[in-house]
Short mmCIF file of C-alpha atoms in Angstrom, two decimals:
data_model
loop_
_atom_site.label_atom_id
_atom_site.label_comp_id
_atom_site.label_asym_id
_atom_site.label_seq_id
_atom_site.Cartn_x
_atom_site.Cartn_y
_atom_site.Cartn_z
CA MET A 1 89.14 129.79 92.44
CA THR A 2 90.69 129.90 95.86
CA GLN A 3 93.89 128.43 97.18
CA GLN A 4 91.85 126.00 99.31
CA THR A 5 90.04 124.40 96.38
CA ARG A 6 93.17 123.47 94.51
CA HIS A 7 94.26 119.86 94.26
CA THR A 8 97.46 118.73 95.91
CA HIS A 9 99.72 115.75 95.54
CA THR A 10 99.07 114.49 99.06
CA VAL A 11 98.12 110.82 99.10
CA PRO A 12 96.60 109.59 102.38
CA GLY A 13 98.64 106.78 103.89
CA CYS A 14 101.52 107.47 101.55
CA ALA A 15 104.74 106.21 103.06
CA GLU A 16 106.95 108.64 101.22
CA PRO A 17 108.93 111.13 103.26
CA ASP A 18 106.98 114.37 103.32
CA GLY A 19 109.29 116.81 105.08
CA PRO A 20 111.19 119.63 103.39
CA THR A 21 114.14 118.40 101.34
CA GLY A 22 115.85 121.70 100.61
CA MET A 23 114.63 121.60 97.01
CA MET A 24 112.31 124.55 97.57
CA HIS A 25 115.06 127.16 97.76
CA ALA A 26 116.92 125.60 94.84
CA LEU A 27 113.79 125.79 92.72
CA LEU A 28 113.02 129.35 93.76
CA ARG A 29 116.54 130.38 92.70
CA GLU A 30 116.02 128.62 89.36
CA ILE A 31 112.76 130.52 88.89
CA ALA A 32 114.54 133.79 89.72
CA ASP A 33 117.23 133.06 87.11
CA ALA A 34 114.57 132.23 84.51
CA LEU A 35 112.66 135.40 85.31
CA GLU A 36 115.85 137.41 84.95
CA ARG A 37 116.37 135.93 81.48
CA PHE A 38 112.76 136.65 80.59
CA VAL A 39 113.08 140.26 81.67
CA ALA A 40 116.33 140.69 79.74
CA THR A 41 115.59 138.76 76.56
CA GLY A 42 111.97 137.59 76.60
CA GLU A 43 113.04 133.93 76.82
CA VAL A 44 110.18 131.75 78.04
CA THR A 45 111.01 128.95 80.48
CA ALA A 46 108.85 126.03 81.56
CA ILE A 47 109.82 123.92 84.57
CA ASP A 48 108.28 120.46 84.85
CA MET A 49 107.36 119.99 88.50
CA ARG A 50 106.79 116.25 88.16
CA GLY A 51 110.35 115.74 87.05
CA LEU A 52 111.71 117.15 90.31
CA PRO A 53 112.16 115.11 93.50
CA LEU A 54 109.88 117.35 95.57
CA SER A 55 108.19 116.27 98.78
CA ASP A 56 104.66 117.39 99.58
CA ALA A 57 106.14 119.90 102.03
CA ASP A 58 108.34 121.30 99.25
CA ARG A 59 105.32 121.73 96.95
CA VAL A 60 103.23 123.42 99.58
CA GLY A 61 106.18 125.63 100.52
CA ILE A 62 106.82 126.73 96.94
CA GLU A 63 103.14 127.45 96.38
CA GLN A 64 103.01 129.53 99.55
CA GLN A 65 106.22 131.38 98.74
CA LEU A 66 105.10 132.29 95.23
CA GLY A 67 101.62 133.21 96.43
CA GLN A 68 98.50 134.11 94.48
CA GLY A 69 98.47 136.86 91.86
CA GLU A 70 95.70 138.72 90.12
CA VAL A 71 94.76 136.20 87.45
CA SER A 72 93.45 132.67 87.69
CA ALA A 73 91.69 130.50 85.13
CA LEU A 74 89.92 127.18 85.04
CA LEU A 75 90.39 125.38 81.74
CA THR A 76 87.99 122.59 80.80
CA VAL A 77 89.35 120.49 77.98
CA ALA A 78 90.26 116.82 78.38
CA GLY A 79 89.67 117.22 82.10
CA GLN A 80 90.30 120.37 84.06
CA SER A 81 93.36 122.55 84.38
CA GLU A 82 94.07 125.17 87.01
CA ILE A 83 96.20 128.08 85.87
CA TRP A 84 97.12 131.12 87.88
CA GLU A 85 99.67 133.87 87.92
CA THR A 86 101.60 133.80 91.14
CA ALA A 87 102.20 136.91 93.21
CA ILE A 88 105.46 137.18 91.28
CA SER A 89 104.34 138.72 88.00
CA GLY A 90 105.48 136.72 85.00
CA VAL A 91 105.58 133.47 86.98
CA TRP A 92 102.60 131.22 86.19
CA TRP A 93 101.53 127.95 87.72
CA VAL A 94 99.91 125.48 85.30
CA ARG A 95 98.35 122.34 86.77
CA HIS A 96 96.61 119.78 84.55
CA LEU A 97 94.30 117.33 86.25
CA GLY A 98 93.04 113.92 85.19
CA ALA A 99 89.39 113.00 85.61
CA SER A 100 90.11 111.44 89.00
CA GLY A 101 91.35 114.81 90.21
CA GLY A 102 94.94 113.62 90.34
CA VAL A 103 97.69 115.84 88.99
CA ALA A 104 98.59 114.60 85.50
CA ALA A 105 101.09 117.34 84.63
CA GLU A 106 102.32 120.44 86.39
CA GLU A 107 104.57 123.24 85.25
CA ILE A 108 105.82 126.59 86.43
CA VAL A 109 106.03 128.77 83.34
CA ILE A 110 107.91 132.06 83.18
CA THR A 111 106.15 134.03 80.48
CA ARG A 112 103.69 136.87 79.81
CA LEU A 113 100.80 134.46 79.33
CA PRO A 114 100.83 130.65 79.16
CA GLU A 115 100.24 129.62 75.57
CA ILE A 116 97.39 127.30 76.50
CA LEU A 117 95.28 130.29 77.54
CA ALA A 118 95.59 132.06 74.20
CA THR A 119 93.32 131.18 71.29
CA HIS A 120 95.19 129.19 68.64
CA PRO A 121 94.98 130.78 65.16
CA ASP A 122 93.54 127.54 63.73
CA ASP A 123 90.82 127.56 66.37
CA ALA A 124 90.01 131.17 65.52
CA ARG A 125 89.67 130.14 61.86
CA ASP A 126 87.38 127.25 62.89
CA GLY A 127 85.37 129.69 64.98
CA LEU A 128 84.92 131.95 61.99
CA VAL A 129 83.70 129.00 59.89
CA ARG A 130 81.14 128.12 62.53
CA LEU A 131 79.96 131.67 62.92
CA ARG A 132 79.63 132.17 59.15
CA ALA A 133 77.72 128.88 58.88
CA MET A 134 75.44 129.95 61.70
CA LEU A 135 74.69 133.27 60.01
CA ALA A 136 74.18 131.66 56.61
CA ALA A 137 71.79 128.98 57.84
CA PRO A 138 68.19 129.73 56.75
CA SER A 139 66.92 128.92 60.21
CA ALA A 140 69.35 131.30 61.85
CA ASP A 141 67.54 132.98 64.67
CA THR A 142 69.56 135.23 66.87
CA THR A 143 67.01 134.98 69.68
CA SER A 144 67.69 131.26 70.16
CA PRO A 145 71.19 130.61 68.86
CA HIS A 146 72.18 127.14 67.66
CA ILE A 147 75.82 126.38 68.34
CA ALA A 148 77.04 125.11 65.00
CA THR A 149 80.10 122.93 64.61
CA THR A 150 82.46 122.61 61.69
CA GLU A 151 80.71 119.30 61.05
CA ASP A 152 77.56 121.28 60.25
CA ALA A 153 79.56 123.48 57.92
CA ALA A 154 81.09 120.47 56.15
CA MET B 1 81.54 114.27 54.82
CA ASN B 2 85.26 113.90 54.09
CA GLU B 3 87.54 112.14 56.56
CA PRO B 4 89.51 114.73 58.52
CA ALA B 5 93.01 115.06 57.09
CA THR B 6 94.75 115.68 60.41
CA LEU B 7 94.22 115.05 64.09
CA GLY B 8 93.75 118.78 64.55
CA GLU B 9 90.83 118.72 62.14
CA ALA B 10 89.40 115.59 63.71
CA LEU B 11 89.29 117.15 67.17
CA SER B 12 88.04 120.43 65.78
CA ARG B 13 85.03 118.70 64.25
CA ARG B 14 84.19 117.47 67.70
CA GLY B 15 84.41 120.98 69.05
CA ILE B 16 87.70 120.36 70.86
CA SER B 17 90.27 123.14 70.55
CA ARG B 18 94.04 122.93 70.01
CA ARG B 19 94.37 123.45 73.74
CA ALA B 20 93.76 119.70 74.08
CA PHE B 21 97.00 119.09 72.19
CA LEU B 22 98.89 121.58 74.32
CA LYS B 23 97.59 119.89 77.44
CA TYR B 24 98.34 116.39 76.21
CA SER B 25 101.79 117.41 75.04
CA ALA B 26 102.61 118.94 78.44
CA TYR B 27 101.55 115.65 80.00
CA LEU B 28 103.55 113.63 77.46
CA ALA B 29 106.68 115.76 77.88
CA SER B 30 106.40 115.26 81.60
CA VAL B 31 106.00 111.48 81.56
CA MET B 32 108.75 111.07 78.95
CA ALA B 33 111.09 113.38 80.85
CA LEU B 34 111.44 115.60 77.78
CA PRO B 35 112.23 119.26 78.34
CA ALA B 36 109.04 121.13 79.18
CA SER B 37 109.85 123.37 76.23
CA ALA B 38 109.40 120.35 73.92
CA SER B 39 105.66 120.33 74.54
CA GLN B 40 104.98 122.98 71.87
CA ALA B 41 106.76 120.93 69.23
CA ILE B 42 104.79 117.87 70.30
CA ALA B 43 101.50 119.77 70.12
CA GLN B 44 102.29 121.03 66.63
CA GLY B 45 103.32 117.54 65.53
CA LEU B 46 100.16 115.96 66.88
CA ALA B 47 97.87 118.57 65.34
CA LYS B 48 99.39 117.96 61.90
CA ALA B 49 99.63 114.16 62.19
CA ARG B 50 97.17 111.78 60.66
CA ARG B 51 95.31 109.31 62.82
CA GLN B 52 97.60 106.31 63.21
CA SER B 53 96.28 102.91 62.22
CA VAL B 54 97.12 100.34 64.90
CA ILE B 55 96.62 96.60 64.71
CA TRP B 56 96.84 94.90 68.09
CA LEU B 57 97.65 91.19 68.17
CA SER B 58 97.29 89.13 71.34
CA PHE B 59 99.16 85.84 71.55
CA GLN B 60 100.32 83.82 74.59
CA GLU B 61 99.30 86.36 77.23
CA CYS B 62 96.95 86.94 80.15
CA THR B 63 95.20 90.15 78.92
CA GLY B 64 96.89 92.13 81.69
CA CYS B 65 98.60 94.42 79.16
CA THR B 66 95.26 95.33 77.56
CA GLU B 67 93.75 95.83 81.01
CA SER B 68 96.59 98.20 81.77
CA ILE B 69 96.32 100.39 78.66
CA THR B 70 92.54 100.59 78.75
CA ARG B 71 92.76 101.80 82.34
CA SER B 72 95.41 104.38 81.66
CA SER B 73 94.42 106.68 84.47
CA SER B 74 91.61 109.11 83.75
CA PRO B 75 89.24 108.77 80.81
CA THR B 76 90.01 112.32 79.72
CA LEU B 77 93.54 113.65 79.34
CA GLU B 78 95.45 110.41 79.22
CA ASP B 79 92.82 108.72 77.07
CA LEU B 80 93.29 111.31 74.35
CA ILE B 81 95.61 108.68 72.89
CA PHE B 82 92.48 106.85 71.76
CA ASP B 83 91.58 109.90 69.70
CA LEU B 84 95.03 109.91 68.19
CA ILE B 85 95.07 106.31 67.03
CA SER B 86 92.66 104.22 65.04
CA LEU B 87 92.60 100.87 66.76
CA ASP B 88 91.55 98.96 63.68
CA TYR B 89 91.94 95.51 65.19
CA HIS B 90 92.31 94.29 68.73
CA HIS B 91 92.06 90.55 69.02
CA THR B 92 90.84 90.46 72.61
CA LEU B 93 88.46 93.41 72.49
CA MET B 94 86.98 92.30 69.14
CA SER B 95 86.86 88.57 69.76
CA VAL B 96 83.06 88.57 69.90
CA SER B 97 83.01 89.83 66.30
CA GLY B 98 84.61 86.63 65.08
CA ASP B 99 85.17 86.49 61.34
CA ALA B 100 84.29 90.18 60.89
CA ALA B 101 87.20 91.12 63.16
CA GLU B 102 89.64 89.17 61.01
CA HIS B 103 88.30 90.95 57.93
CA ALA B 104 88.78 94.29 59.71
CA ARG B 105 92.43 93.40 60.28
CA GLU B 106 92.92 92.47 56.64
CA ALA B 107 91.16 95.65 55.47
CA ALA B 108 93.28 97.85 57.75
CA MET B 109 96.46 96.19 56.46
CA LYS B 110 95.42 96.81 52.87
CA GLU B 111 94.31 100.43 53.37
CA ASN B 112 97.35 101.41 55.42
CA LYS B 113 99.99 99.29 53.73
CA GLY B 114 103.44 100.28 54.93
CA LYS B 115 102.06 102.78 57.45
CA TYR B 116 100.33 100.89 60.22
CA ILE B 117 101.83 99.98 63.56
CA VAL B 118 101.49 96.47 64.92
CA VAL B 119 101.21 96.19 68.69
CA VAL B 120 101.77 92.70 70.04
CA ASP B 121 101.17 91.41 73.52
CA GLY B 122 102.05 87.85 74.34
CA SER B 123 104.82 85.54 73.26
CA VAL B 124 104.76 83.30 70.19
CA PRO B 125 105.06 79.51 70.53
CA LEU B 126 107.53 78.03 68.09
CA LYS B 127 107.63 74.41 69.21
CA ASP B 128 105.75 71.83 67.09
CA ASP B 129 105.10 74.40 64.37
CA GLY B 130 103.45 76.82 66.79
CA ILE B 131 100.37 74.69 67.30
CA TYR B 132 100.04 75.63 70.99
CA SER B 133 98.33 78.94 70.26
CA THR B 134 96.10 79.66 67.29
CA ILE B 135 93.51 82.30 66.37
CA ALA B 136 90.85 81.56 63.75
CA GLY B 137 92.85 78.45 62.91
CA ILE B 138 95.99 80.49 62.21
CA THR B 139 99.07 79.98 64.34
CA ASN B 140 100.39 83.02 66.18
CA LEU B 141 103.62 82.71 64.22
CA GLN B 142 101.85 82.84 60.87
CA MET B 143 99.55 85.70 61.93
CA LEU B 144 102.53 87.70 63.18
CA LYS B 145 104.48 87.19 59.98
CA ASP B 146 101.48 88.01 57.77
CA THR B 147 100.56 91.15 59.72
CA VAL B 148 104.05 92.53 60.22
CA LYS B 149 104.97 92.13 56.54
CA ASP B 150 103.55 95.54 55.54
CA ALA B 151 103.85 97.33 58.89
CA ALA B 152 105.87 100.47 59.55
CA ALA B 153 106.96 99.31 63.00
CA VAL B 154 106.16 96.82 65.72
CA VAL B 155 105.62 97.57 69.39
CA ALA B 156 105.99 94.57 71.69
CA VAL B 157 104.08 95.41 74.86
CA GLY B 158 104.50 93.39 78.02
CA SER B 159 107.33 91.12 79.06
CA CYS B 160 105.84 88.15 77.20
CA ALA B 161 106.07 89.89 73.82
CA ALA B 162 109.32 91.66 74.65
CA PHE B 163 111.24 88.78 76.22
CA GLY B 164 109.05 85.66 76.20
CA GLY B 165 107.74 86.36 79.70
CA ILE B 166 105.99 83.76 81.79
CA PRO B 167 105.24 81.37 78.86
CA HIS B 168 109.01 81.36 78.34
CA ALA B 169 109.70 80.38 81.97
CA ARG B 170 111.59 77.14 82.43
CA PRO B 171 111.03 74.60 81.00
CA ASN B 172 109.28 76.68 78.31
CA PRO B 173 107.01 73.84 77.13
CA THR B 174 105.67 75.68 74.07
CA GLY B 175 109.00 77.03 72.87
CA ALA B 176 107.72 80.56 73.56
CA ALA B 177 109.71 83.26 71.79
CA SER B 178 109.78 87.04 71.93
CA ILE B 179 108.84 89.26 68.99
CA THR B 180 112.44 90.31 68.42
CA ASP B 181 113.34 86.62 68.11
CA ILE B 182 111.06 86.46 65.07
CA VAL B 183 110.78 89.91 63.49
CA LYS B 184 114.14 90.88 62.03
CA ASP B 185 113.27 93.22 59.18
CA LYS B 186 111.16 95.88 60.94
CA PRO B 187 111.87 98.29 63.77
CA VAL B 188 110.70 96.72 67.03
CA ILE B 189 110.17 98.65 70.26
CA ASN B 190 109.96 96.68 73.50
CA ILE B 191 107.76 98.02 76.29
CA PRO B 192 108.16 95.31 78.91
CA GLY B 193 106.47 94.97 82.27
CA CYS B 194 103.97 92.59 83.73
CA PRO B 195 101.96 94.57 82.83
CA PRO B 196 103.74 97.62 81.39
CA ILE B 197 103.00 101.04 82.80
CA PRO B 198 100.13 102.44 80.68
CA GLU B 199 101.91 105.76 80.17
CA ALA B 200 104.89 103.89 78.68
CA MET B 201 102.60 102.38 76.05
CA THR B 202 100.55 105.46 75.24
CA GLY B 203 103.52 107.81 75.53
CA THR B 204 105.57 105.79 73.05
CA LEU B 205 102.75 105.75 70.51
CA ALA B 206 102.16 109.48 70.95
CA TYR B 207 105.89 110.17 70.55
CA ILE B 208 105.94 108.31 67.23
CA LEU B 209 102.90 110.31 66.09
CA SER B 210 104.34 113.64 67.20
CA PHE B 211 107.85 113.31 65.84
CA GLY B 212 107.37 110.73 63.09
CA LYS B 213 110.26 108.67 64.41
CA LEU B 214 111.01 106.12 67.11
CA PRO B 215 112.07 107.32 70.55
CA GLU B 216 115.63 106.66 71.69
CA LEU B 217 115.97 103.02 72.72
CA ASP B 218 118.30 101.13 75.05
CA HIS B 219 120.21 97.91 74.26
CA LEU B 220 117.02 95.88 74.84
CA ALA B 221 115.03 98.12 72.45
CA ARG B 222 113.18 99.81 75.34
CA PRO B 223 112.41 103.57 75.18
CA LYS B 224 115.02 105.23 77.38
CA ALA B 225 112.47 107.78 78.51
CA PHE B 226 110.73 105.08 80.54
CA PHE B 227 113.46 102.48 80.98
CA GLY B 228 116.55 104.65 81.31
CA GLU B 229 116.91 104.34 85.08
CA THR B 230 116.50 101.56 87.58
CA ILE B 231 113.70 101.43 90.11
CA HIS B 232 116.47 101.63 92.71
CA ASP B 233 117.84 104.87 91.20
CA ARG B 234 114.53 106.67 91.71
CA CYS B 235 113.19 104.82 94.75
CA TYR B 236 112.13 107.00 97.67
CA ARG B 237 113.61 104.30 99.99
CA ARG B 238 117.03 104.75 98.41
CA PRO B 239 118.32 106.95 101.25
CA PHE B 240 117.80 103.99 103.62
CA TYR B 241 119.86 101.76 101.33
CA ASP B 242 122.61 104.34 101.27
CA LYS B 243 122.58 104.43 105.07
CA GLY B 244 122.61 100.62 105.29
CA LEU B 245 119.13 100.44 106.83
CA PHE B 246 117.24 97.36 105.63
CA ALA B 247 114.07 95.42 106.42
CA GLU B 248 115.20 91.89 107.32
CA SER B 249 111.69 90.44 107.06
CA PHE B 250 108.25 91.73 106.12
CA ASP B 251 107.09 92.15 109.70
CA ASP B 252 110.14 93.48 111.50
CA GLU B 253 110.89 96.92 112.83
CA GLY B 254 112.77 97.88 109.65
CA ALA B 255 109.75 97.02 107.47
CA ARG B 256 107.51 99.12 109.70
CA LYS B 257 109.91 102.04 109.44
CA GLY B 258 109.91 101.80 105.66
CA TYR B 259 113.56 100.75 105.31
CA CYS B 260 115.04 99.45 102.06
CA LEU B 261 113.66 96.07 100.88
CA TYR B 262 116.89 94.89 99.25
CA LYS B 263 117.40 92.06 101.74
CA VAL B 264 113.88 90.70 101.28
CA GLY B 265 114.38 90.25 97.58
CA CYS B 266 113.77 93.64 95.95
CA LYS B 267 115.05 93.57 92.36
CA GLY B 268 115.00 97.34 92.08
CA PRO B 269 118.78 97.63 91.49
CA ILE B 270 118.59 95.62 88.24
CA ALA B 271 115.07 96.58 87.09
CA TYR B 272 114.88 99.39 84.55
CA ASN B 273 111.38 100.85 84.66
CA ALA B 274 109.49 104.00 85.65
CA CYS B 275 107.22 102.63 88.42
CA ALA B 276 109.01 104.68 91.09
CA THR B 277 108.20 107.94 89.33
CA LEU B 278 105.00 107.37 87.31
CA LYS B 279 103.52 104.86 89.76
CA TRP B 280 100.23 102.99 89.30
CA ASN B 281 96.52 103.62 89.76
CA HIS B 282 96.48 107.31 88.94
CA GLY B 283 99.93 107.82 90.42
CA THR B 284 98.86 106.47 93.79
CA SER B 285 101.57 103.97 94.60
CA PHE B 286 103.91 101.25 93.36
CA PRO B 287 104.94 97.88 94.83
CA ILE B 288 107.78 99.18 97.00
CA GLN B 289 105.57 101.94 98.39
CA SER B 290 103.09 99.20 99.31
CA GLY B 291 105.79 97.32 101.22
CA HIS B 292 106.75 94.67 98.67
CA GLY B 293 110.01 94.46 96.78
CA CYS B 294 110.19 94.98 93.04
CA LEU B 295 109.96 91.72 91.07
CA GLY B 296 111.99 93.13 88.20
CA CYS B 297 109.18 92.32 85.77
CA SER B 298 110.54 94.59 83.04
CA GLU B 299 113.76 92.57 82.77
CA PRO B 300 114.29 89.47 80.62
CA HIS B 301 113.40 86.17 82.33
CA PHE B 302 112.32 87.77 85.59
CA TRP B 303 110.29 84.69 86.45
CA ASP B 304 113.40 82.49 86.51
CA GLN B 305 115.69 84.73 88.52
CA GLY B 306 115.83 82.32 91.43
CA GLY B 307 113.17 83.55 93.86
CA PHE B 308 111.30 86.77 94.46
CA TYR B 309 112.22 86.89 98.13
CA LYS B 310 115.91 86.13 97.93
CA PRO B 311 118.23 89.14 97.87
CA LEU B 312 120.05 89.75 94.62
CA ALA B 313 123.34 89.21 96.37
CA ALA B 314 122.26 85.65 97.28
CA HIS B 315 121.61 84.86 93.59
CA ALA B 316 125.00 86.26 92.79
CA GLY B 317 126.67 84.00 95.32
CA VAL B 318 127.64 86.95 97.49
CA SER B 319 128.50 85.89 101.00
CA ALA B 320 126.68 87.05 104.09
CA PRO B 321 129.64 89.18 105.17
CA LEU B 322 129.39 91.24 101.97
CA ILE B 323 125.69 91.90 102.57
CA GLY B 324 126.71 92.86 106.09
CA ALA B 325 129.32 95.18 104.62
CA ALA B 326 126.60 96.83 102.54
CA ALA B 327 124.72 97.49 105.73
CA VAL B 328 127.80 99.03 107.31
CA ALA B 329 129.42 100.82 104.40
CA GLY B 330 126.21 101.78 102.69
CA ALA B 331 126.20 102.79 99.04
CA ALA B 332 129.71 101.72 98.09
CA ALA B 333 129.43 98.11 99.21
CA GLY B 334 125.78 97.98 98.22
CA GLY B 335 126.77 99.19 94.78
CA ALA B 336 129.31 96.40 94.61
CA ALA B 337 126.63 93.86 95.47
CA ALA B 338 124.35 95.33 92.82
CA TRP B 339 127.19 95.20 90.29
CA ILE B 340 127.81 91.54 91.12
CA ALA B 341 124.06 90.92 90.82
CA ARG B 342 124.04 92.52 87.36
CA ARG B 343 126.98 90.33 86.35
CA HIS B 344 125.02 87.34 87.59
CA GLN B 345 122.09 88.46 85.47
CA GLN B 346 124.29 88.66 82.39
CA ARG B 347 125.57 85.13 83.05
CA TYR B 348 121.99 83.98 83.51
CA LEU B 349 120.93 85.58 80.23
CA ALA B 350 123.74 83.79 78.42
CA GLU B 351 122.55 80.47 79.88
CA THR B 352 118.95 81.20 78.87
CA GLU B 353 120.00 82.06 75.35
CA ALA B 354 121.69 78.68 75.17
CA ILE B 355 118.37 77.05 76.15
CA ASP B 356 116.57 79.13 73.50
CA ARG B 357 119.02 77.99 70.86
CA SER B 358 118.36 74.43 71.91
CA VAL B 359 114.54 74.97 71.56
CA GLY B 360 115.13 76.43 68.12
CA LYS B 361 117.22 73.39 67.24
CA ASP B 362 114.38 71.07 68.35
CA LYS B 363 112.03 72.95 66.09
CA GLY B 364 114.34 72.81 63.15
#
């Protein structure tokens, strides 16, 4: 995923003011404070971007300031989500999109790894059930695998 | 195959991981202005919750509220709400099923006694024994009473259900009443708007599912998360108001420059709603952004407030010099005009309540 392919909040013809509001530096300082707490205590912080009065220029500015890190992921569940670690290690950008491509939710998360990327223990258990069912099925053929669901197992 | 015990199981059977809950909860926390950190608690609550039985009754209404919720932005993330609830009866959507639909409602009430949520859009006519609106030969009043009897809570969506709405507009020929006028023994949440913002409807239902309790409500029983601030408070044109820069008409220089629409009738200062932040049509725009003042449709009796294009100050009997002062002194004087307008609204509400009492007397 490249910076250019990401979705932005810009709405053509939008009459809202789009110049910098000064919020960018305030937010960057807040991120720095949160990162300091994370380094000292491990406290995870999530900042809801939609709840802040940011202009398009502010958003673009923050994204440029934080930059692109080593990790990015495209999540496909209930629409797509774009997740990447910024150039500031420990600072992640999480952007959830609706089907129309609009931004439905957006957070900056200060953490080791956003929780949504990790496998939930319940999902791992479900995965085991599916795999066991697949192996136990008489027609199991490893050369053409059938992706079983828990419904099959039930 | 057994029915899934929890929503987590239900989604799992469809091959959808818990990530869907995390994503939906991040979205929900955002639209409800909850701390971003609350999203984990929401996700856990949703995964463990059972699918919520919902019975949707439509009375004196225009179907706009149903149009709104069924178009709640994208058919993916936001529409997860339809995986979280079991819409056991929806009068408008199921009307073609006729008698079978009515049986579905009765069955859902029996199976989920004391647990189901009743969503109502539309007002209820009380005059002449409620004969002005019936479904399957049953008056709206009777159907409401019968259905609400064993409900856990009632959600009145749209201004008609919440406050009487347009059917209640003067002279209110059918004696239209709001749900809170009738239902006194169950918790009622009002989600007004004409129509309401879809996220306000789905978000409120998801909050109840996640936390097992009602969200915090204001004095008109509206969820504060969506109705805690005025349109004016969060309007991007607010800086123009504070500087005393107003459009004087819809085609003047001020309108072209995007100045504040207060003087052309915007009801933003007295309208508590989230249009300015959540917006409409996938977050594209809202009336003020399209150049039209707010009608105040989430407030009681918005239709009878004296004219959509008259400034609030004119309704309040504020003289031209005071409006001029707002233009000069900005926020302070403008705030005074808004305060007077709110006082006017309170007086108006008192008058309307007197009319309502008189309708009730006619009925009795």
